[in-house]
Amino acid sequence: TGIPYGTVNLLHGIPRGETSVASLAGAGTLSLEFELLSRLTGDQSFGKAAKMATRALWIRRSAELNLLGKHIDAQSGVWKEYLSGVGSNSDSFYEYLIKHYLLFPDDSDFWKMFLKVYSGVHDNSRLGEWYVDVDMGHGLNGHVRQVFESLMAFYPGLQVLLGELVPSAKTLNSFFLVREFLGLLPERFNFVHWKTEPSGDIHPLRPELIESCYFLHLASIGLHGSKSGPCSNSNSSPHTSSWLWAADFALHAVHKLSWTPCGFATVLKVRPTTTGVLDFVGDSRDPLSEQKRLNIEHDDEMP
């Protein structure tokens, strides 16, 4: 099929027991690095293989809705998971389509491929300002999983690259409502019932929300008749936008709630009434380690 396995040992090939099922993101997020490697070395095999993988996935989209599933068999080319969305196991496939074209515009088919799947997401996987998981064959007319995933937060930034500033801003504002409610962005949040999903109340330090803020901040410069960009208040620097302020606020919250002397930790139990619990890795047989874990939790207002 041209679709790679999820794990390949660079010396010995496919590991024994490795599944032939690959994720859309894993198999379709290779073209930038491998094409650059080809152009730097003059060996076209790297980029050729990576671009073949992307094209092999794209031709297996649902013809009518232009949606792709999340897992596919690399040997047979048959989808093993028909759930489609821009979150987990899918996100970077869409990101690499547009970024590959921007970096290597002579690969013009990447732009055409991107337009198809972007329109598919817009028409069949968007619910108001949110993006949902749907069946790749039925879209919004089938089962709809109304759950926001933190990995989806890259999408407003992607839209900025297209000049789609209004839908980008509306969606990012919706995502920030979740951050404001909980203090940190959880892995999975049901935006209908307005609560975290089971086992989704963790924050593993993902950067996508702040990255999208950065893109919108840069895109805001020059709007509203100002060459410097809109200011969040009268005392702001001329280069300070509300998006930069939001990103700064979110980043300081991450620093306050996840910093430890040896680095930054994943935050567990992200809830509106607690600052959560740091994912402390210690020796469970050591009473001192367990005491350290217990002392990390704080019940107070989120920033």
Coordinates of C-alpha atoms in Angstrom, one line a residue:
T1 CA 0.0 0.0 0.0
G2 CA 2.9 2.4 0.7
I3 CA 1.5 3.0 4.2
P4 CA 4.2 2.4 6.8
Y5 CA 4.0 0.3 10.0
G6 CA 3.7 2.2 13.2
T7 CA 7.0 0.9 14.5
V8 CA 10.1 0.1 12.5
N9 CA 13.5 -0.8 13.8
L10 CA 16.0 1.1 11.7
L11 CA 18.5 -1.8 11.8
H12 CA 16.3 -4.8 11.8
G13 CA 13.0 -3.8 10.2
I14 CA 9.6 -4.5 11.5
P15 CA 9.7 -5.8 15.1
R16 CA 8.3 -9.2 15.8
G17 CA 4.7 -9.0 16.8
E18 CA 4.2 -5.5 15.5
T19 CA 0.7 -4.9 14.4
S20 CA 0.0 -3.9 10.8
V21 CA -2.6 -1.4 11.9
A22 CA -1.2 2.2 11.7
S23 CA -2.8 5.5 12.8
L24 CA -3.6 8.2 10.3
A25 CA -1.4 10.6 12.1
G26 CA 1.5 8.2 12.5
A27 CA 1.5 7.0 8.9
G28 CA 0.8 10.4 7.4
T29 CA 3.1 12.6 9.4
L30 CA 6.4 12.0 7.7
S31 CA 6.6 14.1 4.6
L32 CA 8.2 17.3 6.0
E33 CA 11.2 15.8 7.5
F34 CA 11.8 13.1 4.9
E35 CA 11.3 15.5 2.0
L36 CA 13.7 17.9 3.6
L37 CA 16.2 15.1 4.1
S38 CA 15.9 14.2 0.4
R39 CA 16.6 17.8 -0.7
L40 CA 19.6 18.1 1.7
T41 CA 21.2 14.8 0.6
G42 CA 20.1 14.5 -3.0
D43 CA 18.6 11.0 -2.2
Q44 CA 15.0 11.2 -3.4
S45 CA 14.0 7.9 -1.8
F46 CA 13.2 9.4 1.6
G47 CA 10.7 12.0 0.4
K48 CA 9.3 9.6 -2.2
A49 CA 8.4 7.0 0.4
A50 CA 6.9 9.6 2.8
K51 CA 4.8 11.3 0.1
M52 CA 3.7 8.0 -1.2
A53 CA 2.4 7.2 2.3
T54 CA 0.4 10.5 2.4
R55 CA -1.1 9.9 -1.0
A56 CA -1.9 6.2 -0.2
L57 CA -3.9 7.4 2.8
W58 CA -5.6 10.2 1.0
I59 CA -7.0 8.0 -1.9
R60 CA -8.6 5.9 0.7
R61 CA -10.8 8.7 2.1
S62 CA -14.6 8.4 1.8
A63 CA -15.3 9.6 -1.7
E64 CA -18.5 11.5 -0.9
L65 CA -17.6 13.1 2.4
N66 CA -13.8 13.4 2.0
L67 CA -13.3 12.0 5.5
L68 CA -10.6 9.7 6.7
G69 CA -10.6 7.1 9.5
K70 CA -8.2 7.0 12.4
H71 CA -6.6 3.6 11.9
I72 CA -5.8 1.6 8.8
D73 CA -4.2 -1.8 8.0
A74 CA -0.9 -1.0 6.3
Q75 CA -0.9 -4.4 4.4
S76 CA -4.5 -4.4 3.1
G77 CA -5.3 -0.7 3.0
V78 CA -8.6 -1.4 4.8
W79 CA -9.7 1.0 7.5
K80 CA -9.8 -0.6 11.0
E81 CA -11.3 2.4 12.7
Y82 CA -14.0 4.4 10.8
L83 CA -14.1 7.2 13.4
S84 CA -13.0 10.5 11.8
G85 CA -12.0 13.8 13.3
V86 CA -9.1 16.2 13.8
G87 CA -8.1 15.1 17.2
S88 CA -6.2 12.1 18.5
N89 CA -4.6 9.7 16.0
S90 CA -5.5 12.1 13.1
D91 CA -4.4 15.7 13.9
S92 CA -1.0 16.0 12.3
F93 CA -2.1 14.4 9.1
Y94 CA -4.0 17.6 8.2
E95 CA -1.3 19.8 9.6
Y96 CA 1.4 18.2 7.4
L97 CA -0.7 18.4 4.3
I98 CA -0.8 22.2 4.4
K99 CA 2.7 22.7 5.9
H100 CA 4.2 20.5 3.3
Y101 CA 2.7 22.5 0.5
L102 CA 3.8 25.8 2.1
L103 CA 7.4 24.5 2.4
F104 CA 7.5 22.6 -0.9
P105 CA 5.0 24.3 -3.2
D106 CA 6.3 22.4 -6.2
D107 CA 4.5 19.4 -4.7
S108 CA 1.2 21.1 -5.8
D109 CA -0.9 18.0 -5.3
F110 CA -0.6 18.4 -1.5
W111 CA -2.6 21.6 -1.8
K112 CA -5.3 19.8 -3.7
M113 CA -5.3 17.0 -1.2
F114 CA -5.6 19.4 1.6
L115 CA -8.5 21.4 0.1
K116 CA -10.5 18.1 -0.3
V117 CA -10.0 17.0 3.3
Y118 CA -10.4 20.5 4.8
S119 CA -13.8 20.9 3.1
G120 CA -14.7 17.4 4.3
V121 CA -13.9 18.4 7.9
H122 CA -15.8 21.7 7.5
D123 CA -18.9 20.2 6.0
N124 CA -19.1 16.9 7.9
S125 CA -17.2 17.1 11.1
R126 CA -17.9 20.6 12.4
L127 CA -20.7 21.3 14.9
G128 CA -21.0 25.0 15.6
E129 CA -17.6 26.2 16.7
W130 CA -16.6 22.8 17.8
Y131 CA -15.1 19.8 15.9
V132 CA -16.5 16.3 16.6
D133 CA -15.6 12.7 15.7
V134 CA -18.0 11.1 13.2
D135 CA -18.2 8.0 11.1
M136 CA -16.2 8.6 8.0
G137 CA -19.0 7.2 5.8
H138 CA -21.9 9.1 7.4
G139 CA -20.6 12.3 8.8
L140 CA -23.0 14.3 11.0
N141 CA -25.8 12.1 9.9
G142 CA -24.4 9.1 11.8
H143 CA -23.0 8.7 15.3
V144 CA -21.4 11.9 16.6
R145 CA -19.0 11.9 19.4
Q146 CA -19.3 15.4 21.0
V147 CA -16.0 15.5 22.8
F148 CA -13.3 18.1 22.6
E149 CA -9.8 16.7 22.7
S150 CA -6.9 18.9 23.6
L151 CA -5.0 17.8 20.5
M152 CA -7.7 19.5 18.4
A153 CA -6.4 22.9 19.7
F154 CA -3.9 22.9 16.8
Y155 CA -6.7 23.4 14.3
P156 CA -7.3 27.2 14.8
G157 CA -3.6 27.7 14.2
L158 CA -3.9 25.7 11.0
Q159 CA -6.8 27.9 9.9
V160 CA -4.7 31.0 10.4
L161 CA -2.3 29.7 7.8
L162 CA -5.2 29.7 5.3
G163 CA -6.4 33.2 6.3
E164 CA -9.5 31.8 7.9
L165 CA -9.2 34.2 10.9
V166 CA -12.9 34.5 11.9
P167 CA -13.6 30.7 12.2
S168 CA -10.2 30.3 13.8
A169 CA -10.9 32.9 16.4
K170 CA -14.4 31.6 17.2
T171 CA -13.2 28.0 17.6
L172 CA -10.2 29.0 19.8
N173 CA -12.5 31.1 22.0
S174 CA -14.6 28.0 22.5
F175 CA -11.6 26.0 23.4
F176 CA -10.5 28.7 25.9
L177 CA -13.8 28.4 27.7
V178 CA -12.8 24.9 28.7
R179 CA -9.4 26.2 29.9
E180 CA -11.0 29.0 31.8
F181 CA -13.5 26.6 33.5
L182 CA -10.8 24.1 34.6
G183 CA -7.7 26.2 34.7
L184 CA -5.9 23.8 32.4
L185 CA -6.9 22.1 29.2
P186 CA -7.9 18.4 29.8
E187 CA -7.3 15.6 27.4
R188 CA -11.0 15.0 26.7
F189 CA -14.0 17.3 27.6
N190 CA -17.6 16.7 26.7
F191 CA -18.8 20.1 25.6
V192 CA -22.5 19.1 25.7
H193 CA -22.6 17.9 29.3
W194 CA -19.7 20.4 30.1
K195 CA -17.5 18.0 32.0
T196 CA -14.4 16.0 31.5
E197 CA -14.6 12.5 30.1
P198 CA -13.7 9.6 32.3
S199 CA -9.9 9.2 32.3
G200 CA -9.7 12.4 30.3
D201 CA -9.2 14.8 33.2
I202 CA -5.4 15.0 32.8
H203 CA -3.2 17.7 31.4
P204 CA 0.0 16.3 29.8
L205 CA 1.5 19.7 29.0
R206 CA 0.4 19.9 25.4
P207 CA 1.4 23.1 23.5
E208 CA -1.4 23.3 20.8
L209 CA -3.6 25.8 22.5
I210 CA -0.8 28.3 23.0
E211 CA 0.6 27.7 19.5
S212 CA -2.8 28.6 18.0
C213 CA -2.9 31.7 20.2
Y214 CA 0.5 32.7 18.8
F215 CA -0.6 32.3 15.2
L216 CA -3.7 34.4 15.8
H217 CA -1.7 37.0 17.7
L218 CA 0.6 37.4 14.6
A219 CA -2.3 37.5 12.3
S220 CA -4.0 40.3 14.4
I221 CA -1.2 42.7 13.7
G222 CA -2.4 45.2 11.1
L223 CA -6.1 44.7 11.8
H224 CA -8.5 47.5 13.0
G225 CA -6.5 50.1 11.0
S226 CA -3.4 49.7 13.2
K227 CA 0.0 48.8 11.8
S228 CA 1.0 47.5 15.2
G229 CA -2.0 45.4 16.0
P230 CA -4.9 45.7 18.4
C231 CA -4.2 46.3 22.1
S232 CA -5.9 44.4 25.0
N233 CA -6.1 47.7 27.0
S234 CA -5.0 51.3 26.8
N235 CA -1.8 50.6 28.8
S236 CA -0.7 47.7 26.6
S237 CA 2.4 47.6 24.4
P238 CA 1.4 48.3 20.8
H239 CA 2.4 44.7 19.9
T240 CA 0.2 43.2 22.6
S241 CA -3.0 41.5 21.4
S242 CA -5.7 39.8 23.4
W243 CA -4.4 36.5 22.0
L244 CA -0.9 37.1 23.3
W245 CA -2.4 38.0 26.7
A246 CA -4.5 34.8 26.7
A247 CA -1.5 32.7 25.8
D248 CA 0.6 34.4 28.5
F249 CA -2.1 33.8 31.1
A250 CA -2.4 30.1 30.1
L251 CA 1.3 29.5 30.1
H252 CA 1.7 31.0 33.6
A253 CA -1.0 28.7 34.8
V254 CA 0.8 25.7 33.4
H255 CA 4.0 26.9 35.1
K256 CA 2.3 27.5 38.4
L257 CA 0.5 24.2 38.5
S258 CA 2.9 21.8 36.9
W259 CA 6.4 23.0 37.9
T260 CA 8.6 20.8 40.0
P261 CA 12.3 21.1 41.0
C262 CA 13.2 18.6 38.3
G263 CA 11.0 19.8 35.5
F264 CA 7.3 20.0 34.6
A265 CA 4.9 17.2 35.4
T266 CA 1.6 15.9 33.9
V267 CA -1.3 17.2 36.0
L268 CA -4.0 14.6 37.0
K269 CA -7.5 15.3 38.3
V270 CA -8.0 18.5 36.3
R271 CA -11.3 19.8 37.8
P272 CA -12.9 23.2 38.4
T273 CA -12.5 22.9 42.2
T274 CA -8.9 21.7 42.5
T275 CA -5.5 22.4 41.1
G276 CA -5.1 18.7 40.5
V277 CA -2.4 16.2 41.4
L278 CA 1.0 16.1 39.8
D279 CA 1.9 12.7 38.2
F280 CA 4.7 12.0 40.5
V281 CA 6.8 8.9 39.6
G282 CA 8.4 7.4 42.7
D283 CA 8.9 4.1 44.4
S284 CA 5.5 2.9 45.6
R285 CA 7.3 0.9 48.3
D286 CA 8.9 4.0 49.7
P287 CA 6.6 5.7 52.3
L288 CA 8.4 9.0 51.6
S289 CA 7.6 8.8 47.9
E290 CA 4.0 8.1 48.6
Q291 CA 3.9 11.0 51.1
K292 CA 5.3 13.3 48.4
R293 CA 2.5 12.3 46.1
L294 CA -0.2 12.9 48.7
N295 CA 1.2 16.3 49.5
I296 CA 1.0 17.6 46.0
E297 CA -2.8 17.9 45.8
H298 CA -4.3 21.3 46.6
D299 CA -8.0 22.1 46.9
D300 CA -8.4 25.7 46.0
E301 CA -9.4 28.1 43.3
M302 CA -7.9 27.5 39.8
P303 CA -6.0 30.5 38.4

